[in-house]
Amino acid sequence: MHMDGVPGITQCPIAPNDYFVYEFKALQYGSSWYHSHYSVQYADGLLGPMTIHGPSTAQWDEAKLPLLMSDWFHNSAFGVIHEKLPGYTTTVLNGTGDVTKYKYPYDTGKRDAQDKPIIDYFNVVPNAPVPAPYQLHFESKSSTTGKVKRYVLRLINTSFATTFLFSIDHHEFQVIGADFVPVMPGNKTRYLQIGIGQRYTVIVTAAPVKHMNSSDGDSWNDAVQWDGDHPNFWIRTSVVNCFKAETFPQADFNRTGVLRYNSNDQREPITKPWKVRQEDLEWNNNTKKYQIACKDEVNLKPSLPWKIPPIPGNNDKGLGRGEEFSVRTSVFNESHTKQGDYPLAKWSFERDAKKDKFYPLQIDYDDPFFLNLHKNLEHSKDDAWKKKWVVIDEAYTDKDWVSMSCSRSTCCC
Amino acid sequence: MKFWLTITQLVGWFSSSTIDEDVSQQPLPGPLDLRLSPSRILGNPETLLAPAESKDVAVIHDVPILPIEKGPTFKPPSGRLNWGGSNFECEYPEMVGWLPCSSEEDRSCWLYHNTTGKRYGIESNYEDPSINGTPIGKLREYTLVVEDGVWNADGFMAKDVKLVNGTYPGPWIQACWGDTIRVKLINKLKHNGTAIHWHGIRQFNVSADVRIHASSI
């Protein structure tokens, strides 16, 4: 508990020139990452991969280094949020990106016929060497088994504000792990949507798919050719526009990596991406175009069946819904709050939806909540939990399962 | 320690009494660590003097020490060094009698016991504290130093970057199922506090003795 590394909850922050020793057991196995939890600090780069080696639900030959995909700002996230410094967001794969591939909007100062500002776009001029895209190397055959080689990729989205769609041109893969949960190997897929913090362990076979006939009934309708003599493939981290924004410069570019079968062949890939299926697309009314639909991966089946007791409560289907809360994000046009009141605290849930006061969840860095567990609302004023912690007091035991689900009808989670 | 002992013995033997008059005052080796293999304790036989000729010097007899049985050590399924792999090894020293069983043709198995037939694998329930669902690994120690810096990821220098051990992303923390991970986090940032969260780790039955876990440098 105290080792979870969350300032204001499990510990005080570590001050400059101090140190702290974390110690915990790896009871689970799989792919994950570590990151700062001091406000938005992790967006400034304080993060890295963490792997706990263990068994898998399918067979494979070799694992590659964890692949971290992220948005990348060029000023500290604190400055971008509080001082409105420009971020010039790009995408990086294991710390490698290309700022020249993006165009950022700016107000020209001129007005059009409807008196709306005329926006133009500019390129950021590099002031440092632009690195080559991140490289992965595959061998077609395993020297141990003599058969086609199966590689494990540990995909991790370490972003601050970006959902990615990961794909490798002409390659399919199978998901065998989601976060720390081993998953029954499913059907092969061509792309995978990965939300912030999510990890997927996938098996990629070192056998590129050359060509799919649209007439074979496959609704993906892919007709992309692969030149068999050109063994270089783009690895793509496509930005999913979950905010349905009208402009999203970061979405300009997705070719952040290259997969090579022959390290002597350093040519740029000429491959084209998989076509996204119609059911994975959605209409953006702002851009008047189809874009990748922002949605969860489903049909993931844990390999270890856990028995979860039924959820208490009643609804007309006879299924429990448990306790329901009203969730709100800060709404800046509410008359009783100003945007400046809670610049970063934006989320709250309450038992009574009719309350007219918005209480976002807030923590105290100098009074971690874990040191206050013994207090409760019945105690005297000095001993009570602070209102801003929005404590929901429940009598769970260590045998209970607790699940929290956010639905779109009550919030925009 | 043993090297110093060797030198002083040589000095005591060859020099005059002005250097070391009372040879019995020489530092003795510390408590013998029985986990060391015999050659570590006895030192290289060629550099030690024959015991019979230096009566006042600590004598280390040639005592045979039985090898301590250890559990398995093996490379976890991973990559090769020159193409992005690593030389990391899994170790289960306390699990005597257990053998590693992960292979290209069966990744579901992790450790199995060759006499009882028991195994740790994909079917083990690592969530249930009442059963031995997790093997007993070893302690992995890491030190992470967090510093301010600048960083070129994409051709445009990023400022006010928070680097872990000088890089973005930070170093790869590896462990094996059942290990205890210990990370010393040193904050060298000028203006920020910090803390590191281990994403997804259950933190089961973990608490902190703050006296030994936090301090000023």
XYZ file of C-alpha atoms in Angstrom:
630
model
C 0.000 0.000 0.000
C 2.567 2.531 1.056
C 4.742 1.410 -1.799
C 2.227 2.358 -4.492
C 3.922 5.699 -5.071
C 0.967 8.089 -5.157
C 1.660 11.421 -3.422
C -1.225 12.532 -1.251
C -2.625 9.020 -1.054
C 0.076 6.529 -0.070
C 2.960 8.833 0.767
C 4.210 12.368 0.911
C 6.140 13.368 -2.182
C 9.890 12.820 -2.004
C 11.476 16.241 -1.657
C 14.503 17.331 -3.700
C 17.666 15.736 -2.232
C 15.679 13.070 -0.427
C 15.356 9.427 -1.351
C 12.784 6.710 -0.784
C 13.162 2.936 -1.024
C 10.215 1.115 -2.562
C 9.867 -2.593 -1.953
C 7.108 -4.860 -3.213
C 6.544 -8.385 -4.411
C 5.922 -9.391 -7.980
C 2.966 -11.713 -7.413
C 1.737 -11.101 -10.942
C 3.694 -11.480 -14.158
C 3.575 -9.717 -17.493
C 4.214 -6.303 -18.936
C 3.853 -2.952 -17.254
C 5.537 0.368 -16.654
C 6.523 2.715 -13.854
C 5.887 6.423 -13.838
C 5.823 9.470 -11.643
C 2.523 10.144 -9.957
C 3.449 13.641 -8.792
C 0.694 15.624 -10.505
C 1.334 15.641 -14.267
C 5.083 15.103 -13.905
C 5.212 11.808 -15.812
C 4.368 13.662 -19.028
C 7.797 15.317 -18.706
C 9.452 11.941 -19.214
C 9.628 10.333 -15.784
C 8.640 6.809 -16.817
C 10.032 3.511 -18.038
C 9.127 -0.088 -18.837
C 8.781 -2.815 -16.224
C 8.559 -6.508 -17.127
C 7.954 -9.439 -14.826
C 8.881 -12.610 -16.658
C 6.537 -15.560 -16.316
C 4.458 -18.055 -18.283
C 2.295 -17.287 -21.339
C -0.910 -18.635 -22.841
C 0.676 -19.383 -26.221
C 4.014 -20.434 -27.638
C 6.631 -18.016 -28.940
C 10.344 -17.816 -29.640
C 11.726 -14.428 -28.706
C 10.572 -11.270 -26.968
C 11.584 -7.806 -28.075
C 12.232 -4.868 -25.768
C 9.030 -3.266 -24.490
C 7.586 -0.783 -27.002
C 6.506 2.448 -25.340
C 4.323 4.762 -27.413
C 3.542 8.243 -26.208
C 2.636 11.789 -26.976
C 5.581 14.090 -26.499
C 5.549 17.755 -25.610
C 8.513 20.059 -25.923
C 7.784 22.030 -22.800
C 6.978 20.718 -19.362
C 3.350 19.675 -18.982
C 3.142 22.052 -15.990
C 4.065 24.935 -18.286
C 1.727 23.809 -21.056
C -1.223 23.629 -18.653
C -0.611 26.569 -16.336
C 1.312 29.012 -18.496
C -0.165 27.999 -21.852
C 3.292 27.275 -23.275
C 3.168 25.607 -26.672
C 3.509 21.830 -26.647
C 3.955 21.061 -30.374
C 2.782 17.562 -29.615
C 4.348 14.727 -31.589
C 4.282 10.947 -31.207
C 7.326 9.023 -30.049
C 7.975 5.279 -30.071
C 10.522 4.264 -27.421
C 11.548 7.901 -27.293
C 11.965 8.344 -31.061
C 9.886 10.630 -33.271
C 10.059 13.210 -36.076
C 8.889 16.768 -35.472
C 9.147 17.680 -39.184
C 6.148 15.519 -40.049
C 3.565 17.662 -38.254
C 1.837 20.965 -39.081
C 0.516 23.177 -36.313
C -2.262 25.746 -36.736
C -1.843 29.432 -36.047
C -4.077 32.456 -36.345
C -2.896 34.587 -39.271
C -4.690 37.609 -37.804
C -6.769 37.958 -40.941
C -10.492 37.408 -41.063
C -12.583 35.725 -43.690
C -15.907 36.795 -45.233
C -17.804 35.510 -42.162
C -15.376 37.382 -39.854
C -13.901 34.088 -38.637
C -10.144 33.979 -38.061
C -8.122 32.544 -40.958
C -5.956 29.672 -39.729
C -2.769 28.666 -41.462
C -0.270 25.943 -40.623
C 3.444 25.981 -39.919
C 6.169 23.379 -39.557
C 8.447 23.338 -36.541
C 12.042 23.742 -37.709
C 14.284 21.156 -36.085
C 17.023 22.464 -33.790
C 18.576 19.046 -33.192
C 19.259 15.957 -35.333
C 16.069 14.153 -36.242
C 16.545 10.493 -35.291
C 15.686 7.630 -37.644
C 12.445 5.821 -36.836
C 12.634 3.170 -34.142
C 13.846 -0.129 -35.614
C 12.735 -3.672 -34.924
C 14.541 -6.621 -36.471
C 12.902 -9.925 -37.233
C 14.352 -13.214 -38.442
C 12.011 -15.286 -40.561
C 13.008 -18.608 -39.060
C 13.901 -19.665 -35.559
C 17.366 -21.206 -35.384
C 16.118 -23.414 -32.555
C 12.931 -24.881 -34.029
C 13.600 -24.306 -37.749
C 10.055 -23.017 -38.136
C 8.635 -19.538 -38.666
C 9.680 -17.336 -35.801
C 7.122 -16.009 -33.361
C 7.964 -12.752 -31.595
C 6.453 -11.227 -28.484
C 5.908 -7.486 -28.444
C 5.097 -5.745 -25.189
C 3.078 -2.713 -26.255
C 2.615 0.058 -23.698
C 0.844 3.389 -24.074
C 2.603 5.798 -21.718
C 0.856 8.937 -22.987
C -0.493 11.929 -21.172
C -3.487 12.483 -23.454
C -3.428 10.104 -26.434
C -5.078 6.849 -27.411
C -3.211 4.901 -30.093
C -4.065 2.341 -32.722
C -1.023 0.109 -33.141
C -0.339 -1.832 -36.315
C 2.498 -3.208 -38.438
C 2.000 -3.150 -42.201
C 1.421 -6.641 -43.614
C 1.623 -8.285 -40.186
C -1.049 -9.750 -37.968
C -0.784 -10.535 -34.269
C -2.507 -12.329 -31.424
C -3.171 -10.841 -28.013
C -1.969 -13.099 -25.173
C -1.891 -10.594 -22.331
C -3.784 -7.461 -21.357
C -2.167 -5.525 -18.510
C -1.126 -8.145 -15.939
C -3.865 -10.533 -17.012
C -2.882 -13.471 -19.230
C -5.488 -13.786 -21.935
C -6.556 -16.779 -24.009
C -4.952 -16.318 -27.422
C -7.654 -14.895 -29.650
C -8.071 -14.510 -33.365
C -5.316 -12.758 -35.226
C -5.867 -9.064 -35.528
C -4.343 -6.323 -37.670
C -4.557 -3.400 -35.321
C -5.109 -2.823 -31.644
C -6.443 0.200 -29.809
C -4.420 0.990 -26.703
C -5.561 3.532 -24.102
C -3.326 5.451 -21.723
C -1.611 3.117 -19.282
C -2.759 -0.018 -21.043
C -0.342 -2.784 -21.912
C -0.846 -5.557 -24.422
C 1.402 -8.554 -24.878
C 1.068 -9.784 -28.451
C 2.618 -12.509 -30.592
C 3.651 -11.436 -34.091
C 4.618 -14.128 -36.556
C 7.606 -13.238 -38.739
C 5.611 -14.004 -41.869
C 4.266 -10.949 -43.674
C 0.814 -11.244 -45.221
C 1.315 -10.487 -48.883
C -2.103 -9.795 -50.293
C -5.721 -10.188 -49.275
C -8.340 -10.613 -51.991
C -11.367 -8.462 -51.419
C -13.457 -11.149 -53.077
C -12.846 -13.808 -50.443
C -15.575 -12.378 -48.259
C -13.271 -10.632 -45.817
C -15.002 -7.415 -44.904
C -11.685 -5.726 -44.310
C -11.445 -5.360 -48.055
C -7.702 -5.161 -48.181
C -5.953 -5.148 -51.530
C -2.486 -4.068 -50.501
C 0.487 -5.626 -52.236
C 3.811 -6.360 -50.618
C 6.919 -6.358 -52.734
C 8.586 -9.578 -51.598
C 12.093 -8.220 -52.240
C 11.671 -5.194 -50.046
C 11.665 -6.570 -46.512
C 10.973 -3.311 -44.676
C 7.623 -2.505 -43.102
C 6.202 0.557 -41.397
C 5.238 0.244 -37.751
C 2.381 2.620 -37.085
C 1.147 4.329 -33.955
C -1.987 6.052 -35.242
C -3.579 8.657 -33.024
C -7.239 7.980 -32.260
C -9.199 11.219 -32.055
C -11.127 10.443 -28.880
C -11.885 14.115 -28.350
C -13.493 14.475 -31.807
C -11.446 17.622 -32.199
C -11.564 19.577 -35.393
C -7.805 19.884 -35.615
C -5.510 17.322 -34.109
C -1.996 17.962 -35.447
C -0.585 14.927 -33.681
C -2.747 12.753 -35.910
C -0.796 13.932 -38.997
C 1.827 11.220 -38.720
C 1.972 7.582 -37.599
C 5.090 6.002 -39.131
C 7.131 5.962 -35.956
C 8.875 2.618 -36.461
C 10.357 0.309 -39.072
C 10.411 -3.480 -39.036
C 13.353 -4.944 -40.930
C 14.096 -8.533 -41.878
C 17.519 -7.705 -43.271
C 19.552 -5.209 -41.261
C 21.732 -4.540 -44.302
C 18.695 -3.221 -46.154
C 18.201 0.236 -44.729
C 15.740 1.490 -47.345
C 12.651 3.299 -46.233
C 9.573 1.056 -46.310
C 7.120 1.497 -49.155
C 4.294 -0.398 -47.476
C 0.735 0.815 -47.062
C -1.345 0.458 -43.898
C -4.111 -2.002 -43.177
C -7.525 -0.659 -44.043
C -9.619 -0.022 -40.960
C -12.895 -1.926 -40.975
C -16.088 0.081 -41.317
C -17.306 -1.002 -37.891
C -14.130 0.444 -36.397
C -14.758 3.866 -37.936
C -16.970 6.699 -36.756
C -18.141 9.967 -38.261
C -16.572 13.191 -36.992
C -19.055 15.998 -37.483
C -16.380 18.652 -37.037
C -14.002 17.441 -39.714
C -16.821 15.941 -41.809
C -14.744 12.798 -42.232
C -14.592 9.252 -40.937
C -12.009 8.606 -38.269
C -10.940 5.637 -36.134
C -13.660 5.021 -33.557
C -12.560 5.498 -29.972
C -13.545 2.260 -28.247
C -12.341 -0.505 -25.952
C -10.942 -3.800 -27.111
C -13.490 -6.468 -26.236
C -13.535 -10.266 -26.465
C -10.520 -10.654 -24.222
C -10.869 -13.789 -22.116
C -8.653 -14.146 -19.028
C -6.947 -17.534 -18.920
C -7.473 -17.838 -15.183
C -11.196 -17.953 -14.410
C -11.892 -15.924 -11.320
C -15.182 -16.502 -9.522
C -16.788 -13.158 -8.898
C -19.891 -13.170 -6.662
C -23.075 -11.547 -8.012
C -23.359 -7.784 -7.683
C -25.962 -6.769 -5.076
C -28.852 -4.492 -5.890
C -31.852 -4.764 -8.166
C -32.919 -3.604 -11.524
C -35.659 -4.799 -13.818
C -33.405 -7.346 -15.489
C -32.732 -9.011 -12.137
C -29.061 -8.078 -12.386
C -27.502 -6.034 -9.658
C -26.072 -2.672 -10.467
C -24.562 -2.065 -7.075
C -24.453 1.413 -5.758
C -24.787 4.235 -8.252
C -23.083 7.557 -8.038
C -23.390 10.717 -9.978
C -20.139 11.535 -11.729
C -19.323 14.992 -12.890
C -16.445 16.651 -14.537
C -15.925 20.306 -13.945
C -18.274 22.286 -16.101
C -16.842 25.694 -16.531
C -20.043 27.419 -17.413
C -21.667 26.473 -14.139
C -22.430 29.714 -12.341
C -20.827 28.744 -9.055
C -17.412 27.676 -10.330
C -14.772 29.543 -12.267
C -12.195 27.836 -14.410
C -9.463 29.045 -12.098
C -10.969 27.323 -9.059
C -9.733 23.861 -9.962
C -7.239 24.054 -12.837
C -6.341 20.368 -12.727
C -8.990 18.796 -10.494
C -11.853 18.059 -12.815
C -13.581 14.915 -11.657
C -15.865 14.023 -8.832
C -18.551 11.577 -7.881
C -21.212 12.053 -5.272
C -24.059 10.109 -3.738
C -26.538 12.935 -4.158
C -26.708 14.173 -7.717
C -28.786 17.179 -6.800
C -26.046 18.897 -4.838
C -25.368 22.266 -6.325
C -21.789 22.428 -5.163
C -19.192 20.741 -7.299
C -16.637 18.948 -5.110
C -13.803 17.679 -7.265
C -11.607 15.022 -5.700
C -8.565 16.693 -4.159
C -5.653 15.414 -2.152
C -3.150 16.989 0.228
C 0.503 16.330 -0.479
C 1.367 16.978 3.158
C -1.442 14.817 4.557
C -1.554 11.514 2.678
C -4.915 9.816 2.912
C -3.376 6.532 4.106
C -2.362 8.193 7.357
C -6.025 9.072 7.940
C -7.695 5.712 7.412
C -8.616 5.414 11.072
C -10.677 8.564 11.007
C -14.249 8.754 9.837
C -17.106 11.177 9.421
C -18.587 10.363 12.827
C -15.546 11.575 14.655
C -15.220 15.039 16.059
C -14.477 17.865 13.691
C -10.736 17.523 14.223
C -10.776 13.859 13.370
C -13.113 13.798 10.429
C -12.085 13.014 6.894
C -11.693 16.118 4.804
C -14.655 16.896 2.551
C -12.415 17.302 -0.449
C -11.344 13.660 -0.235
C -14.972 12.748 -1.088
C -14.730 9.597 1.009
C -17.291 6.900 0.279
C -17.254 4.696 3.367
C -17.941 1.017 2.626
C -17.734 -2.105 4.786
C -15.833 -4.314 2.351
C -13.876 -7.338 3.554
C -10.862 -8.946 1.962
C -13.169 -11.549 0.400
C -15.118 -8.951 -1.561
C -14.675 -8.019 -5.179
C -15.173 -4.362 -6.016
C -15.649 -3.157 -9.534
C -16.215 0.374 -10.669
C -17.671 1.108 -14.031
C -18.165 4.467 -15.685
C -20.851 4.732 -18.316
C -21.263 7.424 -20.911
C -24.740 8.323 -19.773
C -23.458 9.739 -16.516
C -20.014 11.006 -17.349
C -17.505 11.335 -20.097
C -14.921 8.831 -18.774
C 39.809 -8.894 3.148
C 41.672 -12.047 2.222
C 44.097 -10.138 0.018
C 45.090 -7.911 2.926
C 45.614 -10.949 5.067
C 47.866 -12.437 2.421
C 50.018 -9.304 2.179
C 50.449 -8.922 5.916
C 51.428 -12.533 6.209
C 54.077 -12.041 3.568
C 55.297 -8.893 5.290
C 55.344 -10.622 8.617
C 57.369 -13.466 7.210
C 59.948 -11.620 5.122
C 60.409 -8.294 6.901
C 62.225 -7.461 10.072
C 60.371 -6.904 13.227
C 60.251 -3.126 12.707
C 57.278 -3.348 10.410
C 54.993 -5.562 12.313
C 56.163 -6.541 15.702
C 53.101 -8.178 16.999
C 51.848 -10.338 14.183
C 48.952 -11.640 16.208
C 47.335 -8.187 15.870
C 46.673 -8.639 12.159
C 43.093 -8.240 11.096
C 41.269 -11.496 10.953
C 38.794 -12.220 8.231
C 35.178 -11.490 9.129
C 32.691 -14.204 10.050
C 32.950 -16.940 7.510
C 30.092 -16.731 5.029
C 29.112 -20.313 4.513
C 27.271 -19.534 1.309
C 30.537 -18.810 -0.456
C 32.052 -21.658 -2.380
C 35.153 -23.216 -0.744
C 37.691 -21.448 -3.003
C 36.380 -17.998 -1.966
C 37.003 -18.691 1.713
C 40.355 -20.362 1.519
C 41.811 -17.991 -1.017
C 44.143 -19.014 -3.742
C 46.308 -21.798 -2.259
C 49.421 -20.495 -4.000
C 49.375 -17.154 -2.204
C 48.854 -18.440 1.289
C 51.812 -19.445 3.371
C 52.104 -22.963 4.675
C 50.323 -22.855 8.037
C 52.972 -24.791 9.932
C 55.563 -22.050 9.517
C 53.734 -19.066 10.965
C 52.516 -19.949 14.395
C 51.121 -16.558 15.353
C 49.173 -15.998 12.213
C 45.567 -16.996 11.885
C 45.484 -20.401 10.327
C 42.804 -21.382 7.905
C 42.559 -25.100 7.643
C 41.498 -26.878 4.527
C 37.974 -27.689 5.730
C 35.757 -29.102 3.068
C 32.469 -27.254 2.857
C 29.486 -29.075 1.399
C 27.900 -27.208 -1.535
C 24.554 -25.693 -0.541
C 21.714 -26.884 -2.729
C 20.139 -24.081 -4.691
C 17.058 -23.674 -6.769
C 17.214 -22.998 -10.521
C 18.801 -20.108 -12.408
C 17.794 -19.618 -16.041
C 17.410 -17.013 -18.732
C 13.781 -16.080 -19.033
C 12.362 -16.239 -22.553
C 13.618 -12.975 -23.931
C 15.598 -11.455 -26.730
C 19.168 -11.845 -27.856
C 21.704 -9.258 -26.828
C 22.617 -7.773 -30.173
C 19.068 -7.329 -31.336
C 17.434 -5.767 -28.331
C 17.504 -8.643 -25.892
C 19.221 -8.849 -22.556
C 21.339 -11.084 -20.373
C 18.960 -10.988 -17.465
C 18.453 -14.236 -15.533
C 15.668 -15.567 -13.359
C 16.801 -17.104 -10.092
C 14.889 -19.133 -7.547
C 17.621 -20.070 -5.044
C 15.231 -21.147 -2.308
C 13.214 -23.461 -4.517
C 15.436 -26.479 -4.267
C 14.304 -29.381 -6.410
C 12.408 -27.188 -8.873
C 13.395 -26.885 -12.518
C 12.605 -24.299 -15.199
C 10.228 -25.543 -17.875
C 9.435 -22.616 -20.181
C 10.301 -23.482 -23.774
C 9.392 -22.414 -27.304
C 6.950 -25.311 -27.444
C 5.431 -24.791 -24.010
C 5.298 -21.316 -22.561
C 2.524 -22.280 -20.131
C 4.995 -23.916 -17.772
C 7.358 -21.884 -15.591
C 8.734 -24.124 -12.830
C 8.088 -27.775 -12.068
C 9.191 -30.115 -9.322
C 10.700 -33.278 -10.710
C 9.670 -35.505 -7.792
C 6.257 -34.203 -6.762
C 5.216 -33.203 -10.290
C 3.854 -29.906 -8.969
C 4.225 -26.898 -11.199
C 3.931 -23.122 -11.359
C 2.410 -22.108 -14.637
C -0.303 -20.257 -16.444
C -2.931 -22.129 -14.414
C -1.556 -21.050 -11.017
C -3.873 -18.758 -9.114
C -1.491 -16.023 -8.056
C -4.352 -13.925 -6.625
C -5.301 -16.314 -3.821
C -3.181 -15.674 -0.729
C -4.291 -18.885 0.963
C -2.474 -21.111 -1.525
C 1.085 -21.043 -2.781
C 0.132 -19.536 -6.098
C 3.438 -17.738 -6.605
C 6.987 -19.099 -6.614
C 9.598 -17.678 -4.242
C 11.969 -15.529 -6.230
C 14.847 -13.365 -5.171
C 15.470 -9.734 -4.325
C 16.083 -7.394 -7.273
C 17.573 -4.041 -6.429
C 17.550 -0.975 -8.601
C 18.564 2.640 -8.027
C 16.771 5.339 -9.962
C 18.027 8.916 -9.959
C 15.605 11.540 -11.236
C 17.105 14.732 -12.646
C 16.132 17.770 -14.679
C 17.379 17.761 -18.230
C 16.791 18.505 -21.885
C 16.135 15.770 -24.396
C 16.054 15.353 -28.138
C 13.440 12.758 -29.067
C 12.326 14.049 -32.444
C 14.564 16.869 -33.723
C 13.276 19.625 -31.458
C 14.857 19.872 -28.026
C 12.400 19.364 -25.196
C 13.003 21.473 -22.110
C 12.309 20.819 -18.422
C 12.437 17.088 -19.032
C 12.518 14.806 -15.996
C 15.027 12.059 -16.799
C 15.408 8.740 -14.982
C 19.074 7.711 -14.825
C 19.732 10.174 -17.623
C 17.400 8.778 -20.282
C 13.897 8.962 -21.677
C 12.364 6.424 -21.410
C 13.965 5.400 -18.131
C 15.797 2.101 -17.600
C 14.058 -1.246 -18.105
C 13.131 -2.755 -14.733
C 13.005 -6.523 -15.000
C 12.068 -9.146 -12.466
C 10.720 -12.671 -12.479
C 7.449 -13.958 -11.145
C 7.799 -14.184 -7.371
C 10.681 -11.744 -6.999
C 10.849 -8.917 -4.495
C 11.608 -5.652 -6.220
C 13.417 -2.962 -4.284
C 13.952 0.419 -5.895
C 15.810 3.289 -4.297
C 14.489 6.494 -5.802
C 16.749 9.524 -5.431
C 15.233 12.918 -6.207
C 17.728 15.313 -7.764
C 15.123 17.612 -9.273
C 15.526 21.279 -8.463
C 11.916 22.332 -8.116
C 9.698 19.263 -7.913
C 8.923 16.593 -5.405
C 8.413 13.158 -6.903
C 7.217 9.613 -6.360
C 7.050 6.576 -8.619
C 3.955 4.449 -9.111
C 4.303 0.820 -10.178
C 1.436 0.592 -12.621
C -0.744 -2.471 -12.174
C 1.157 -3.972 -9.236
C -1.274 -5.272 -6.660
C 0.876 -4.195 -3.632
C -0.559 -7.092 -1.666
C 0.380 -7.237 2.026
C 2.854 -4.427 1.606
C 3.474 -1.673 4.069
C 6.301 0.682 4.821
C 8.625 1.051 7.720
C 9.218 4.687 6.978
C 12.318 4.850 9.166
C 14.316 2.618 6.861
C 12.677 3.631 3.614
C 13.044 7.379 3.435
C 15.819 9.727 4.216
C 17.721 12.761 3.138
C 20.868 12.207 1.168
